[in-house]
mmCIF file of C-alpha atoms in Angstrom:
data_model
loop_
_atom_site.group_PDB
_atom_site.id
_atom_site.type_symbol
_atom_site.label_atom_id
_atom_site.label_comp_id
_atom_site.label_asym_id
_atom_site.label_seq_id
_atom_site.Cartn_x
_atom_site.Cartn_y
_atom_site.Cartn_z
ATOM 1 C CA MET A 1 25.135 -3.857 -11.167
ATOM 2 C CA THR A 2 22.489 -5.788 -9.246
ATOM 3 C CA GLY A 3 20.110 -4.106 -6.851
ATOM 4 C CA LEU A 4 18.561 -5.479 -3.678
ATOM 5 C CA PHE A 5 16.143 -7.608 -5.661
ATOM 6 C CA GLY A 6 18.757 -9.424 -7.722
ATOM 7 C CA LYS A 7 17.845 -7.612 -10.931
ATOM 8 C CA GLY A 8 19.953 -5.039 -12.698
ATOM 9 C CA TYR A 9 18.142 -2.015 -11.303
ATOM 10 C CA GLY A 10 19.440 1.468 -11.094
ATOM 11 C CA PHE A 11 18.036 3.834 -8.489
ATOM 12 C CA LEU A 12 14.811 4.442 -10.429
ATOM 13 C CA GLY A 13 14.025 0.740 -10.707
ATOM 14 C CA LEU A 14 14.677 0.308 -7.003
ATOM 15 C CA ALA A 15 12.378 3.225 -6.182
ATOM 16 C CA LYS A 16 9.642 1.751 -8.388
ATOM 17 C CA GLU A 17 9.983 -1.687 -6.766
ATOM 18 C CA THR A 18 9.870 -0.120 -3.288
ATOM 19 C CA ALA A 19 6.767 1.883 -4.250
ATOM 20 C CA LYS A 20 5.050 -1.308 -5.428
ATOM 21 C CA LYS A 21 5.825 -3.120 -2.174
ATOM 22 C CA THR A 22 4.779 -0.117 -0.073
ATOM 23 C CA GLY A 23 1.532 0.071 -2.015
ATOM 24 C CA TRP A 24 0.787 -3.594 -1.364
ATOM 25 C CA VAL A 25 1.566 -3.201 2.346
ATOM 26 C CA LEU A 26 -0.706 -0.156 2.653
ATOM 27 C CA MET A 27 -3.537 -1.902 0.818
ATOM 28 C CA GLY A 28 -3.152 -4.917 3.117
ATOM 29 C CA ILE A 29 -3.211 -2.712 6.212
ATOM 30 C CA SER A 30 -6.354 -0.974 4.954
ATOM 31 C CA LEU A 31 -8.123 -4.318 4.485
ATOM 32 C CA ILE A 32 -7.207 -5.352 8.041
ATOM 33 C CA LEU A 33 -8.452 -1.990 9.363
ATOM 34 C CA ALA A 34 -11.690 -2.379 7.416
ATOM 35 C CA LEU A 35 -12.205 -5.850 8.908
ATOM 36 C CA ILE A 36 -11.587 -4.566 12.438
ATOM 37 C CA PHE A 37 -13.924 -1.598 11.953
ATOM 38 C CA SER A 38 -16.683 -3.714 10.407
ATOM 39 C CA THR A 39 -16.704 -6.231 13.272
ATOM 40 C CA GLN A 40 -16.882 -3.522 15.929
ATOM 41 C CA GLN A 41 -19.829 -1.193 16.431
ATOM 42 C CA TYR A 42 -18.167 1.851 14.909
ATOM 43 C CA PRO A 43 -20.086 4.594 13.085
ATOM 44 C CA MET A 44 -19.803 4.566 9.292
ATOM 45 C CA SER A 45 -17.536 7.626 9.343
ATOM 46 C CA SER A 46 -14.712 5.471 10.737
ATOM 47 C CA MET A 47 -14.707 3.484 7.480
ATOM 48 C CA PHE A 48 -13.113 6.502 5.783
ATOM 49 C CA THR A 49 -9.808 5.739 7.501
ATOM 50 C CA PRO A 50 -9.218 2.335 5.840
ATOM 51 C CA LEU A 51 -10.543 3.783 2.590
ATOM 52 C CA ALA A 52 -8.027 6.634 2.734
ATOM 53 C CA VAL A 53 -5.200 4.207 3.543
ATOM 54 C CA PHE A 54 -6.282 1.983 0.640
ATOM 55 C CA MET A 55 -6.416 4.889 -1.799
ATOM 56 C CA SER A 56 -2.972 6.152 -0.803
ATOM 57 C CA GLY A 57 -1.620 2.611 -1.148
ATOM 58 C CA LEU A 58 -3.165 2.392 -4.600
ATOM 59 C CA MET A 59 -1.627 5.725 -5.631
ATOM 60 C CA ILE A 60 1.823 4.665 -4.409
ATOM 61 C CA TYR A 61 1.443 1.337 -6.213
ATOM 62 C CA TRP A 62 0.481 3.074 -9.469
ATOM 63 C CA THR A 63 3.510 5.338 -9.097
ATOM 64 C CA GLY A 64 5.640 2.201 -9.002
ATOM 65 C CA ASN A 65 4.151 0.832 -12.209
#
Protein backbone atom coordinates (compact mmCIF):
# COMPACT_ATOMS: atom_id res chain seq x y z
CA MET A 1 0.00 0.00 0.00
CA THR A 2 1.49 3.35 -1.00
CA GLY A 3 0.79 6.52 0.91
CA LEU A 4 0.56 10.07 -0.38
CA PHE A 5 4.32 10.30 -0.71
CA GLY A 6 4.74 7.24 -2.92
CA LYS A 7 6.36 5.18 -0.18
CA GLY A 8 4.81 2.23 1.57
CA TYR A 9 3.69 4.14 4.65
CA GLY A 10 1.05 3.12 7.07
CA PHE A 11 -0.74 5.77 9.10
CA LEU A 12 2.19 6.26 11.49
CA GLY A 13 4.65 6.92 8.67
CA LEU A 14 2.24 9.39 7.12
CA ALA A 15 1.82 11.19 10.46
CA LYS A 16 5.60 11.37 10.88
CA GLU A 17 6.08 12.75 7.36
CA THR A 18 3.33 15.33 7.93
CA ALA A 19 4.93 16.36 11.24
CA LYS A 20 8.27 16.86 9.49
CA LYS A 21 6.72 19.05 6.80
CA THR A 22 4.69 21.02 9.35
CA GLY A 23 7.84 21.57 11.38
CA TRP A 24 9.71 22.91 8.36
CA VAL A 25 6.81 25.23 7.47
CA LEU A 26 6.62 26.59 11.02
CA MET A 27 10.37 27.15 11.17
CA GLY A 28 10.22 28.98 7.83
CA ILE A 29 7.35 31.17 9.02
CA SER A 30 9.28 32.02 12.19
CA LEU A 31 12.31 33.11 10.16
CA ILE A 32 10.11 35.37 8.01
CA LEU A 33 8.50 36.83 11.15
CA ALA A 34 11.93 37.43 12.68
CA LEU A 35 13.05 39.25 9.52
CA ILE A 36 9.93 41.44 9.52
CA PHE A 37 10.29 42.24 13.23
CA SER A 38 14.00 43.02 12.95
CA THR A 39 13.53 45.48 10.08
CA GLN A 40 10.76 47.36 11.87
CA GLN A 41 11.23 49.38 15.04
CA TYR A 42 9.60 46.85 17.34
CA PRO A 43 10.59 46.39 20.99
CA MET A 44 12.67 43.30 21.76
CA SER A 45 9.71 41.59 23.43
CA SER A 46 8.10 41.09 20.01
CA MET A 47 11.00 38.79 19.06
CA PHE A 48 9.52 36.18 21.41
CA THR A 49 6.74 35.48 18.91
CA PRO A 50 8.99 34.17 16.09
CA LEU A 51 11.08 32.37 18.70
CA ALA A 52 8.00 30.60 20.06
CA VAL A 53 6.87 29.68 16.54
CA PHE A 54 10.37 28.36 15.77
CA MET A 55 10.50 26.28 18.94
CA SER A 56 7.08 24.74 18.32
CA GLY A 57 8.13 23.97 14.74
CA LEU A 58 11.28 22.32 16.05
CA MET A 59 9.29 20.22 18.53
CA ILE A 60 6.86 19.08 15.83
CA TYR A 61 9.78 18.28 13.53
CA TRP A 62 11.50 16.21 16.24
CA THR A 63 8.24 14.35 16.82
CA GLY A 64 8.32 13.39 13.15
CA ASN A 65 11.85 12.01 13.37
